[in-house]
Short mmCIF file of C-alpha atoms in Angstrom, two decimals:
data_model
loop_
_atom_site.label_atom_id
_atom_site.label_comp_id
_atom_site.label_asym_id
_atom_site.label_seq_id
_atom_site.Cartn_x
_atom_site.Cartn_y
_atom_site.Cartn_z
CA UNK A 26 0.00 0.00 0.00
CA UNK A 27 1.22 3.38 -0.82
CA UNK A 28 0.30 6.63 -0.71
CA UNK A 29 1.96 10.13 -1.05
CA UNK A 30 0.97 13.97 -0.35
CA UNK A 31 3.51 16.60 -1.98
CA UNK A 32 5.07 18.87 0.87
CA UNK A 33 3.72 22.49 -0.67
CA UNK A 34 1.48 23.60 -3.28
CA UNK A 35 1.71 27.19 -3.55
CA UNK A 36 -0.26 29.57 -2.36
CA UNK A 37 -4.10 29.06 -1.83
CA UNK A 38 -6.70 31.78 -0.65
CA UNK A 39 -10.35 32.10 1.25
CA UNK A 40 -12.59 31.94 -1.08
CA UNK A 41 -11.28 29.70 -3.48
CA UNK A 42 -11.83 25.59 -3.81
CA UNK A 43 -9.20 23.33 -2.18
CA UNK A 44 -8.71 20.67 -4.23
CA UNK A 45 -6.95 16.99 -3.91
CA UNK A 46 -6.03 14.13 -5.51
CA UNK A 47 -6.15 11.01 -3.87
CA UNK A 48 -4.70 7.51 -4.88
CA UNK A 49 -4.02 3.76 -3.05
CA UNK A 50 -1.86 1.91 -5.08
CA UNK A 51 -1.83 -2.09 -4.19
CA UNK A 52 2.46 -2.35 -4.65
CA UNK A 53 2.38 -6.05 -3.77
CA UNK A 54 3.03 -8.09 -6.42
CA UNK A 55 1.24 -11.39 -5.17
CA UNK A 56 -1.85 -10.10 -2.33
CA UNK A 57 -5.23 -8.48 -2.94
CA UNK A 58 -6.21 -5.86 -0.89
CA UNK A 59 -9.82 -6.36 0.17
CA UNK A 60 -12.47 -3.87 1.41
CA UNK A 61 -10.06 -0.95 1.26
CA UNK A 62 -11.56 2.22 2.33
CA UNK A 63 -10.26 5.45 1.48
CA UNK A 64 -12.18 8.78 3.73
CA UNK A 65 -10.73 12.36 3.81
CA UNK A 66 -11.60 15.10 5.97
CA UNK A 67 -11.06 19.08 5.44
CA UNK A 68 -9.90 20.18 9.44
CA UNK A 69 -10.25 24.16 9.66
CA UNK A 70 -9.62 26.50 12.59
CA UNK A 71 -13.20 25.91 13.64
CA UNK A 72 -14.95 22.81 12.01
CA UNK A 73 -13.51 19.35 10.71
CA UNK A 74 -15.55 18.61 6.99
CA UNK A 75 -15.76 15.34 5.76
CA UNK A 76 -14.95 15.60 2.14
CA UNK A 77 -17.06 12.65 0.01
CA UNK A 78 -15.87 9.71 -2.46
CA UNK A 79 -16.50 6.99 -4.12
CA UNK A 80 -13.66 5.64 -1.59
CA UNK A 81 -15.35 5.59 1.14
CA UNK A 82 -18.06 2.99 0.44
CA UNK A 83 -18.97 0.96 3.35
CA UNK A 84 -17.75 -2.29 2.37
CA UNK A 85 -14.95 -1.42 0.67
CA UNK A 86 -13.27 -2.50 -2.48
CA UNK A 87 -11.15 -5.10 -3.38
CA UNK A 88 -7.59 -4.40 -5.24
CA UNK A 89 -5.36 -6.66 -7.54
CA UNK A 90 -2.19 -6.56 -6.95
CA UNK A 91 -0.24 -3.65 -8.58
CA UNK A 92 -3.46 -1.88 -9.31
CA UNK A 93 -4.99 1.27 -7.93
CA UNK A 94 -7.98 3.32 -7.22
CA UNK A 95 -8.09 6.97 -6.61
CA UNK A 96 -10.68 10.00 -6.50
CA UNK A 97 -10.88 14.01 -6.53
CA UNK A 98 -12.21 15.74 -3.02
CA UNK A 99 -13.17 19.57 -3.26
CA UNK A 100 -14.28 22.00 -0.33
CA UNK A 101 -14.21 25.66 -0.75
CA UNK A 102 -12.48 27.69 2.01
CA UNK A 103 -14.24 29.97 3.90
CA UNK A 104 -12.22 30.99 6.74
CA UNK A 105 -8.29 31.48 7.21
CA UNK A 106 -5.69 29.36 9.30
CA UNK A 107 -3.56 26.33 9.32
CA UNK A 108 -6.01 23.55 7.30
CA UNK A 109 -5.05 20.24 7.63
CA UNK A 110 -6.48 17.59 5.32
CA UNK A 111 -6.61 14.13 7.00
CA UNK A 112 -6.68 10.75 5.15
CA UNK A 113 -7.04 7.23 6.49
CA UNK A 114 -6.77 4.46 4.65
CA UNK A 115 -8.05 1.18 5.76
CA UNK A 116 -7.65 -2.51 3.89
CA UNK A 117 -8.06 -5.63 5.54
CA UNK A 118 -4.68 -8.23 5.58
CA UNK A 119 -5.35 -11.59 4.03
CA UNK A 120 -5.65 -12.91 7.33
CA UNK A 121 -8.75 -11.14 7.86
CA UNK A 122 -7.22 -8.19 10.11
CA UNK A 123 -8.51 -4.65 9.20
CA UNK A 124 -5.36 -2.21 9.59
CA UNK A 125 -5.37 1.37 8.78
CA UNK A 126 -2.64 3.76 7.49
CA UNK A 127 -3.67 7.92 8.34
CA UNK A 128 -1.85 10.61 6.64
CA UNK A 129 -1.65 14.48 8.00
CA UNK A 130 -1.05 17.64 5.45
CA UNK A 131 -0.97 20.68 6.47
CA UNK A 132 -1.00 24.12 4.26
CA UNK A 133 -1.79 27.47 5.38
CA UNK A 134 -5.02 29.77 3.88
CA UNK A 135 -4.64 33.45 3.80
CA UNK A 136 -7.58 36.54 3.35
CA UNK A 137 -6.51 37.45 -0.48
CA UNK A 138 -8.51 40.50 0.25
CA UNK A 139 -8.99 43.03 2.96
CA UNK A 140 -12.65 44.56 3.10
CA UNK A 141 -13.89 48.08 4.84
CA UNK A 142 -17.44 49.25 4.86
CA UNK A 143 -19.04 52.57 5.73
CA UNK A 144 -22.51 53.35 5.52
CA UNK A 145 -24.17 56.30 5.65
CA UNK A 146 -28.39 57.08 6.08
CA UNK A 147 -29.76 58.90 3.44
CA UNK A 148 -33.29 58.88 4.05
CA UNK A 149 -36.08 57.19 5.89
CA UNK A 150 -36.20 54.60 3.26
CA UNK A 151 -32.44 54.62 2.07
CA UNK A 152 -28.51 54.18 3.03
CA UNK A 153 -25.59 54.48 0.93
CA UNK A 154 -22.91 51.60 1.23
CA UNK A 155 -19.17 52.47 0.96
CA UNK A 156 -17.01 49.40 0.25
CA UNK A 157 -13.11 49.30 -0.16
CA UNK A 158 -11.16 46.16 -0.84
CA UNK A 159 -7.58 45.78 -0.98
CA UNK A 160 -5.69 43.41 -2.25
CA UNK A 161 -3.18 42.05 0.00
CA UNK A 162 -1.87 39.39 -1.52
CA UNK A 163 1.38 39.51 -3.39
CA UNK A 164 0.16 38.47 -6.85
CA UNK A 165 -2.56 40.65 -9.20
CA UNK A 166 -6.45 39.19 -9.77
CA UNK A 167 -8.95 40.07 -11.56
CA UNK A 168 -12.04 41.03 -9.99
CA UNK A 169 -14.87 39.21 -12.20
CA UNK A 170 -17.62 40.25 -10.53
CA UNK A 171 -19.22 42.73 -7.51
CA UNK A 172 -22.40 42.69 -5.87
CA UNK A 173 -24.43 43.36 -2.98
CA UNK A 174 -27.28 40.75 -1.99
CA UNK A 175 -29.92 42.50 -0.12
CA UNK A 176 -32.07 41.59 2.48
CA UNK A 177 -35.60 40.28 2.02
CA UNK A 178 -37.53 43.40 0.68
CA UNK A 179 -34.31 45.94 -0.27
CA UNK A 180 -33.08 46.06 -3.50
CA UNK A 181 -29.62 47.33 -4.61
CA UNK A 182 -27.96 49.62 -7.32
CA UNK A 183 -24.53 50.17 -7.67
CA UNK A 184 -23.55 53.69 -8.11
CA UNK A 185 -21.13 55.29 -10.64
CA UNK A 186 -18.04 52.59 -11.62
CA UNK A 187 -16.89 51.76 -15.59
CA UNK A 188 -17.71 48.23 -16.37
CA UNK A 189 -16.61 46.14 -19.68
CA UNK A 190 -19.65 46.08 -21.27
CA UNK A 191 -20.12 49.89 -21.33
CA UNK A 192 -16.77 50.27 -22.23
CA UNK A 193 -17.10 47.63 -24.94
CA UNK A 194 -20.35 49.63 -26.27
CA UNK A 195 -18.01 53.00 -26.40
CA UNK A 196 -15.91 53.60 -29.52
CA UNK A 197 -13.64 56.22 -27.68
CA UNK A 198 -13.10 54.96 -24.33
CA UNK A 199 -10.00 55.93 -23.16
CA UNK A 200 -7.26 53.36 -22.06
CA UNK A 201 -7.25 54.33 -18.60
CA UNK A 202 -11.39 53.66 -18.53
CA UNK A 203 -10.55 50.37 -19.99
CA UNK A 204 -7.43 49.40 -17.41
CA UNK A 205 -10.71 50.45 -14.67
CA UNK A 206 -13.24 48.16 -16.42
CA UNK A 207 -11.02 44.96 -16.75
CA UNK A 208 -10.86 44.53 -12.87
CA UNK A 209 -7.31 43.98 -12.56
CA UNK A 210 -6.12 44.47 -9.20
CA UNK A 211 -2.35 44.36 -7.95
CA UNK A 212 -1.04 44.20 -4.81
CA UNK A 213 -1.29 46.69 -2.39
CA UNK A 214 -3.79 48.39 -4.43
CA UNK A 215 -7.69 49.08 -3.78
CA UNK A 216 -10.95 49.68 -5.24
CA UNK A 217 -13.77 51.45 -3.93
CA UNK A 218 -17.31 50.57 -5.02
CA UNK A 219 -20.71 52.30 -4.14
CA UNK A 220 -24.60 50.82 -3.89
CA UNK A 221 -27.72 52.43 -2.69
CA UNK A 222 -29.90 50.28 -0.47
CA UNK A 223 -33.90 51.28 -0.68
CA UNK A 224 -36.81 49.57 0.22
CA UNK A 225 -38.90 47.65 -2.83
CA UNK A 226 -42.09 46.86 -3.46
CA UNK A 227 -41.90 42.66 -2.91
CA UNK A 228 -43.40 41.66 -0.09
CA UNK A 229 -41.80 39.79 2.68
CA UNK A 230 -42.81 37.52 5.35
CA UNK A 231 -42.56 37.68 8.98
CA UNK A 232 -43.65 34.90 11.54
CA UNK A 233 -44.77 35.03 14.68
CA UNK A 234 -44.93 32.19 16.92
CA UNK A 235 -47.06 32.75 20.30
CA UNK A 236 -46.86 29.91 23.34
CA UNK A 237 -49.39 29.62 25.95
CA UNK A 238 -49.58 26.42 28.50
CA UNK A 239 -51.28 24.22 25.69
CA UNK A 240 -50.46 25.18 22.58
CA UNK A 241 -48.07 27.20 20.31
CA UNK A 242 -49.57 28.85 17.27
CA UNK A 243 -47.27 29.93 14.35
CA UNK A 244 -48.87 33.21 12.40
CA UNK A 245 -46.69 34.25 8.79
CA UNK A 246 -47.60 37.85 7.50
CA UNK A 247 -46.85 39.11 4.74
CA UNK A 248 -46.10 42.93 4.08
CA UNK A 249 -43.86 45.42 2.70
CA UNK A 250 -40.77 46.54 4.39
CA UNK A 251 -42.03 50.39 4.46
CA UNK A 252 -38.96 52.20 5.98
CA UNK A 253 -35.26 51.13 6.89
CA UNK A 254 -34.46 51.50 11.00
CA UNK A 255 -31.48 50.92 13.15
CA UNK A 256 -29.56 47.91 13.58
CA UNK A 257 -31.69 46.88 10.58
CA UNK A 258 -29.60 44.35 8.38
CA UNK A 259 -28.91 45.47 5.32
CA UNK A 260 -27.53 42.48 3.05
CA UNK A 261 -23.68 41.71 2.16
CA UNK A 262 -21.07 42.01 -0.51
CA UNK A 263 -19.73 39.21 -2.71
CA UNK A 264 -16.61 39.88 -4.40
CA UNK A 265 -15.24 37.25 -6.85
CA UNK A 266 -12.03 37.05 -9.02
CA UNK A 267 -9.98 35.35 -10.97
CA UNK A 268 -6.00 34.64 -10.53
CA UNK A 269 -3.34 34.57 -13.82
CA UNK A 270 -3.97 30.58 -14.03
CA UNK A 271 -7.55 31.02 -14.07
CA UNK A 272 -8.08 30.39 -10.32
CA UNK A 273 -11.67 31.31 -9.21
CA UNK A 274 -12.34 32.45 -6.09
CA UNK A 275 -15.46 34.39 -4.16
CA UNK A 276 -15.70 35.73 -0.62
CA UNK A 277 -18.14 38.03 1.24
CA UNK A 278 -18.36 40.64 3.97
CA UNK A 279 -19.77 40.95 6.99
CA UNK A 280 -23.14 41.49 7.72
CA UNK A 281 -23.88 44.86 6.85
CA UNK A 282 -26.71 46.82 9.67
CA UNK A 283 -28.04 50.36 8.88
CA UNK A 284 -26.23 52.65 11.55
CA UNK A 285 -28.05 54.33 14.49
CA UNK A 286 -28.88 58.10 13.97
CA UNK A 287 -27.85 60.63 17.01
CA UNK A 288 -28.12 64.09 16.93
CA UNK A 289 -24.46 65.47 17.88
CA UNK A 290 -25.86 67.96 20.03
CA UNK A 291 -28.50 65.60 21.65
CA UNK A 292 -26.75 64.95 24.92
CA UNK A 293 -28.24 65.18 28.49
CA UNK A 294 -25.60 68.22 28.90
CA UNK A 295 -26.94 70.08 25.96
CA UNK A 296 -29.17 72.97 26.55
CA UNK A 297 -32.84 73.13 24.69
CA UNK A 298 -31.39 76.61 22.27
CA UNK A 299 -28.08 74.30 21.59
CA UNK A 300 -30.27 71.29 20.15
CA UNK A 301 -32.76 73.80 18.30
CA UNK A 302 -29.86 75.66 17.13
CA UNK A 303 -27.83 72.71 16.20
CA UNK A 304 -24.75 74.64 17.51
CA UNK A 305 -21.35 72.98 16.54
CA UNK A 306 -22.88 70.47 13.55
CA UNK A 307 -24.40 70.57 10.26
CA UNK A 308 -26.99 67.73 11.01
CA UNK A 309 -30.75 68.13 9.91
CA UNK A 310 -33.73 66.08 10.27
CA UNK A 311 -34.92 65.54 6.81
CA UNK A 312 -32.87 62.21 5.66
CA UNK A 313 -31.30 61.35 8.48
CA UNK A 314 -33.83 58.51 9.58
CA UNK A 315 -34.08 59.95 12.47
CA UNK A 316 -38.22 59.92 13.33
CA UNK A 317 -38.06 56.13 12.12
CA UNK A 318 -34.76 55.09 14.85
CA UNK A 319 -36.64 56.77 17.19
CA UNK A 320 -39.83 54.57 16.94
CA UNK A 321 -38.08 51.76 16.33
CA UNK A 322 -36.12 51.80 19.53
CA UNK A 323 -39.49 52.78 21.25
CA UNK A 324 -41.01 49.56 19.99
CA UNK A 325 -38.32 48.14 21.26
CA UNK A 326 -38.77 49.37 24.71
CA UNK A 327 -42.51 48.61 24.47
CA UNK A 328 -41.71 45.13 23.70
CA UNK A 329 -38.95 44.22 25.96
CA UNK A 330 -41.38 45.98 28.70
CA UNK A 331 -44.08 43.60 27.98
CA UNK A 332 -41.60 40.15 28.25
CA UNK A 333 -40.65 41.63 31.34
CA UNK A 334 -44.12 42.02 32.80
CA UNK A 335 -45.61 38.87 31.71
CA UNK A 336 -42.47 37.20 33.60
CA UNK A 337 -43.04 38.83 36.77
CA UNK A 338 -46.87 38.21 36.26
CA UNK A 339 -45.81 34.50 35.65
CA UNK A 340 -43.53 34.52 38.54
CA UNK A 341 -45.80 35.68 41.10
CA UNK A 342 -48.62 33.43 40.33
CA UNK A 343 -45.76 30.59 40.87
CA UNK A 344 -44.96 32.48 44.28
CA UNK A 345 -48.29 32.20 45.20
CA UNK A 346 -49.01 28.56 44.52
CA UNK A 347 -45.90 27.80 45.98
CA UNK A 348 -46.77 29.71 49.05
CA UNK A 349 -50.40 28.36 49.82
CA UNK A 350 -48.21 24.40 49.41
CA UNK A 351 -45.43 25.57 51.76
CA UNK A 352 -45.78 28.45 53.57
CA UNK A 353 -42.81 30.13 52.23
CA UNK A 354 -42.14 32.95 49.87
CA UNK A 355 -39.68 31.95 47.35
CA UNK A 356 -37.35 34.65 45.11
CA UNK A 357 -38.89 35.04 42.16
CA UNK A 358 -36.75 33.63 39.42
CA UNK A 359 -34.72 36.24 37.05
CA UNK A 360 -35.64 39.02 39.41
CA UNK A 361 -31.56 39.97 39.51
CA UNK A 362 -31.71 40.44 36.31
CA UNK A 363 -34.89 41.75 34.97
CA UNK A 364 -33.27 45.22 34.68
CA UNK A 365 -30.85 44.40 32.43
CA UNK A 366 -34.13 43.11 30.45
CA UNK A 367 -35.87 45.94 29.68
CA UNK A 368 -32.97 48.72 28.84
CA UNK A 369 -32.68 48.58 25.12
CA UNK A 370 -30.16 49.54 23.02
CA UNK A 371 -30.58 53.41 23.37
CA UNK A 372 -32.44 56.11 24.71
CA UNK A 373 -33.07 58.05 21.77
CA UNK A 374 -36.86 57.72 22.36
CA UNK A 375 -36.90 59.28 25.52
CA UNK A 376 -34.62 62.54 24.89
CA UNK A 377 -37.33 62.30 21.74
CA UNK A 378 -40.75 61.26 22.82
CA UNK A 379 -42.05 63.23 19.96
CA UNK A 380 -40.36 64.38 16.33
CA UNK A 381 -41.44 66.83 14.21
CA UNK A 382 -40.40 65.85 10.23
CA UNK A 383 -40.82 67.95 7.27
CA UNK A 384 -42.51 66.11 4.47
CA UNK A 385 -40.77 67.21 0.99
CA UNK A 386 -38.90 70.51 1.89
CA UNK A 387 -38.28 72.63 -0.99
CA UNK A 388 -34.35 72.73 -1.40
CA UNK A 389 -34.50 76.61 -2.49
CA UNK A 390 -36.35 79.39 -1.08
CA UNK A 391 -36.67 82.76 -2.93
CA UNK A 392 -36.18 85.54 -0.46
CA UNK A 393 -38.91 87.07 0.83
CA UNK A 394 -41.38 84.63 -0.24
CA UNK A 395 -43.35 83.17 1.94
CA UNK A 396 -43.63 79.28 1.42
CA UNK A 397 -45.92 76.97 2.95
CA UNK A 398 -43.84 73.91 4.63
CA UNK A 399 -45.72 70.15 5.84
CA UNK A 400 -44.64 68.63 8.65
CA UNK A 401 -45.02 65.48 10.16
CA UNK A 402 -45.37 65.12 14.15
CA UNK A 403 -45.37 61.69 15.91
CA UNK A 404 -45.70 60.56 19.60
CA UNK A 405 -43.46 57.92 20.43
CA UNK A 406 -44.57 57.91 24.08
CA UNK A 407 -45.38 54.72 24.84
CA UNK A 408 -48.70 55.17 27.12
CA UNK A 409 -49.25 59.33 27.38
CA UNK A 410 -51.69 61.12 24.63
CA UNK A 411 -50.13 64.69 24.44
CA UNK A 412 -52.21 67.95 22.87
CA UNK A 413 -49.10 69.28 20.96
CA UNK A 414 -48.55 72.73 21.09
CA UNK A 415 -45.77 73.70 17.71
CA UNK A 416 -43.92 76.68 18.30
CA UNK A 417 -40.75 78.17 16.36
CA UNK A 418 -38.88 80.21 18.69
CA UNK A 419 -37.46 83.30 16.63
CA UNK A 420 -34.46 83.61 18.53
CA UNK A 421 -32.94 80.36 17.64
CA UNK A 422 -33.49 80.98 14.16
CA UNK A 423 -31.67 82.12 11.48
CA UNK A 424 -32.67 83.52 8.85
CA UNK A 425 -35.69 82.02 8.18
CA UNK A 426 -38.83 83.28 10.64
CA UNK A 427 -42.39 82.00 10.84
CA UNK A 428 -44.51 84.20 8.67
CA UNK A 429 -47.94 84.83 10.97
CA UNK A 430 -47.83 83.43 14.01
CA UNK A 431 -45.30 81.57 15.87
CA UNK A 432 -47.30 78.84 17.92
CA UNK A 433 -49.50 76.36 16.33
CA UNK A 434 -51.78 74.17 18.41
CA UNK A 435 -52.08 70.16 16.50
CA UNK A 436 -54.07 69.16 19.04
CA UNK A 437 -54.53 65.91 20.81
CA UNK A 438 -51.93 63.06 19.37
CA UNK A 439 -52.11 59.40 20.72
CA UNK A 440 -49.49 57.43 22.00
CA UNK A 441 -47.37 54.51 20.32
CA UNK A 442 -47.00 56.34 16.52
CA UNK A 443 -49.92 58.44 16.94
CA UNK A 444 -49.53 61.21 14.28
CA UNK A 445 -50.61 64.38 12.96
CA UNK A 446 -49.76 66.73 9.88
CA UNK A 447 -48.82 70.24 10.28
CA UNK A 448 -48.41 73.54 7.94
CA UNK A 449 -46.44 76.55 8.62
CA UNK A 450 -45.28 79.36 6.23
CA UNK A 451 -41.53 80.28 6.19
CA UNK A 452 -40.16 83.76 4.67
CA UNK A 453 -36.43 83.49 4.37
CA UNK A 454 -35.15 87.18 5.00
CA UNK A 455 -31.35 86.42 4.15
CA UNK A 456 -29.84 84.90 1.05
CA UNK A 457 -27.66 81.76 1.06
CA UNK A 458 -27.47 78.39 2.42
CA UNK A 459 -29.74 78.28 5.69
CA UNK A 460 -31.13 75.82 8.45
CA UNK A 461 -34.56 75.99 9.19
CA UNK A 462 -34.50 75.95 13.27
CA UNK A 463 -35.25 76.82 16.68
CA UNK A 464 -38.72 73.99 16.14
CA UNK A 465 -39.73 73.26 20.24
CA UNK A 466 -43.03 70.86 20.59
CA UNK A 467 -44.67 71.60 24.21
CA UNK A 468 -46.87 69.68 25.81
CA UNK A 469 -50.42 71.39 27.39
CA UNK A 470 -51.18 68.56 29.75
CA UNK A 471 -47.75 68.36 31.05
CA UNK A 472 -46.06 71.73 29.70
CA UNK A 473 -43.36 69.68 29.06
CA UNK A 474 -40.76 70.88 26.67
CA UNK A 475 -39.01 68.72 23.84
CA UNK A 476 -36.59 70.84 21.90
CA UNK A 477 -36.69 69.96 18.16
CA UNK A 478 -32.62 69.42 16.32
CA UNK A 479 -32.69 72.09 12.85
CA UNK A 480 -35.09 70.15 10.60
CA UNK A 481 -33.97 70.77 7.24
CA UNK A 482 -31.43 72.66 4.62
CA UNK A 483 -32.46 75.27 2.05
CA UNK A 484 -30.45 77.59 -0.49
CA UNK A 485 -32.68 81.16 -0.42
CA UNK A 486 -31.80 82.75 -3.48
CA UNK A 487 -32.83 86.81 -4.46
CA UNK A 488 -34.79 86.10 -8.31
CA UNK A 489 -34.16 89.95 -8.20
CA UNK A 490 -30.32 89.42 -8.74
CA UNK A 491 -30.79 86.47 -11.47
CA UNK A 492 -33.30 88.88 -13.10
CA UNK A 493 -30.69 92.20 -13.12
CA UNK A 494 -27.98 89.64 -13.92
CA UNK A 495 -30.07 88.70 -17.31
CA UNK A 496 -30.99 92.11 -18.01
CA UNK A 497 -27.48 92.92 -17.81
CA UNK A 498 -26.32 90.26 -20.26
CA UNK A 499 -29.23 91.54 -22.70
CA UNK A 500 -27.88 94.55 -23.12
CA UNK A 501 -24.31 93.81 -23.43
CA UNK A 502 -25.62 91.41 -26.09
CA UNK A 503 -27.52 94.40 -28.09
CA UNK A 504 -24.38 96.60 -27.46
CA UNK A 505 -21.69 93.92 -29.66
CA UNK A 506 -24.68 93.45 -32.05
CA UNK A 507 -24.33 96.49 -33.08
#
């Protein structure tokens, strides 16, 4: 019996297929080898894979002497490390003995590619995925193809980027377009690529499985995925390439989650004129997500609140029965750690118990034109109804007042996403790029004040100097005519 494993191969990456040859040659010249057996496994950092043959039948198969049998295992390689392929061989003797022979080979697997993500909210509905790879190997590939696979109800687009068929489809591409489009990419070298993540229109389907004492019913909904929260999880890249030998290999990135939203100047040191105001930041409400983080972590709280309560409910009527059997009190179970239960992830919802969102904005203002703006207000209190008094406070504004008055009363709003639509007029009094600001929502029952961060960007132009401008160019037009 023979068999033989080379001492180095090269190099070999994640993401590519690990391949092996494997032969048992009978070298007597006189025996048979009965009910050999040949089984290989892939060992990895993590997980030992068994890699299947037509070797490893169960009962074997019988050799003449000086022939052979041999098979191809595959696995693809999906995490780096020392990898060590074991093979045992087993035969029985023609005394009937089963022996075995093992065999150990061990070859190291390198990331071929490093991979950085940033991702930044652009809308309710929307984020914008940054993704930079680097090659850091030390030999060139070709990168054959990029994507992003969404989630269950996003789609993706790739932004901007020269591929071969558009430059195939352009006469006069220029040779540096076409080095870009082939993919090639040496070491030490990067690429960036860029995909917006919205919500579609396909439905998707979440399950809900409720337990009582008896039974445990199982409801699937379907619905659309409306907006894009949070911690929600956003898809993940595959990247895969080609090496100079035609080598193919894929890998993928993490998990990608939409990032939390935080006003910068929504702190509990932060006066209410330095959150109207925005003092220190450039961030606005309209497209940062924010109204939709903030009921989503309120959900949150609503839900892990209700766990919580029907445990302790559960709890004590176990106290009680086991009180009236022995007379004692026991500690309710969990009660150490209840707390740690019910805080969720943030507490953007209470610094914001209600937002106040401006539906559409215009992105210019003419000065001195009064322009009506919607808003959107929402309660994310989780059990008070508020009557919502809207006020814009002139002296955190800049330059852009409330045309009329100053206060608007919405009126009663329920709790848990209760809602209600606003309308104010704006008169920008100053040209140039402007936040509209110093929004505070006040609550009559309570008189309680929630300070509102600047809710939106607009460029206030004067039509006065386009129209001079052009009357200007008219006549210096006329004067070289004649």
């Amino acid at each position: 019996q023979a068999m033989a494993l080379p001492d180095s191969f090269g190099v070999i990456h994640v993401g590519e297929t690990f391949t092996a040859y494997l032969g048992a040659v009978n070298v007597s010249a006189n025996l048979m080898v009965r009910r050999l057996t040949v089984t290989a496994q892939l060992q990895t950092p993590s997980h030992r894979w068994p890699l299947p043959s037509s070797l490893d039948a169960a009962l074997g198969i019988d050799v003449r002497p000086g022939d052979g049998v041999d098979a191809i295992v595959a696995r693809a390689l999906e995490e780096s490390g020392q990898h060590i392929l074991r093979v045992e061989v087993g035969y029985q003797t023609s005394e009937g003995t089963q022996k075995t022979l093992r065999k150990f080979y061990r070859f190291n697997v390198n990331a071929p590619i490093s991979i950085a993500s940033q991702t930044t909210r652009t809308g309710d509905k929307s984020c914008c995925v940054s993704l930079t790879i680097e090659n850091i190997s030390n030999q060139a590939m070709v990168m054959s193809s990029v994507q992003f696979i969404p989630k269950e109800g996003l789609r993706a687009k790739r932004i901007g980027g020269t591929t071969a068929k558009a430059v195939s489809q352009n006469k006069t591409t220029a040779a540096a377009h076409m080095l870009d489009a082939c993919g090639r990419l040496d070491p030490k070298n990067s690429f960036r690529y860029m995909f917006q993540i919205t919500t579609s229109d396909d439905f998707i389907t979440t399950t809900t499985t409720t337990a009582t004492t008896t039974t445990t019913t199982t409801t699937t909904t379907p619905h659309y995925q409306s907006s894009i929260a949070c911690d929600d999880e956003l898809g993940y890249a595959l990247f895969e390439w080609q090496k100079s030998m035609g080598e193919h290999g894929k890998m993928t990135s993490e998990p990608i989650v939409c990032p939390k939203v935080r006003p910068p100047s929504l702190t509990a040191e932060s006066s209410p004129a330095k959150i109207m105001m925005g003092t220190g930041n450039q961030f606005v409400v309209y497209g940062s997500g924010l109204s939709v983080d903030v009921s989503h972590i309120a959900s949150q709280r609503l839900a892990m609140t209700t766990t919580t309560a029907t445990k302790t409910a559960t709890a004590a009527a176990a106290t009680t029965t086991a009180t009236a059997v022995t007379g004692r009190t026991p500690p309710l179970p969990g009660s150490t750690s209840s707390s740690s239960i019910t805080t969720p992830p943030d507490n953007l919802d209470e610094a914001l118990p209600v937002t106040v969102e401006p539906v559409s904005p215009p992105s210019t203002m003419n000065l001195a034109t009064p322009q009506t703006i919607k808003l959107l207000i929402v309660n994310h209190s989780p059990s008070s109804s508020m009557n919502i008094q809207l006020q814009f406070r002139l002296n955190h504004m800049s330059g852009v007042a409330v045309c009329g008055k100053s206060f608007l009363n919405v009126g009663e709003i329920p709790p848990r996403g209760g809602s209600a639509v606003a309308f104010v007029k704006l008169l920008a009094m100053v040209g140039g790029l402007l936040r509209v600001q110093g929004c505070c929502v006040v609550d009559l029952h309570t008189g309680n004040e929630i300070p509102q961060p600047p809710l939106f960007q607009t460029f206030v132009a004067n039509p006065m100097l386009f129209e001079s401008a052009a009357a200007a160019g008219g006549e210096v037009a006329a004067a070289v005519a004649q």
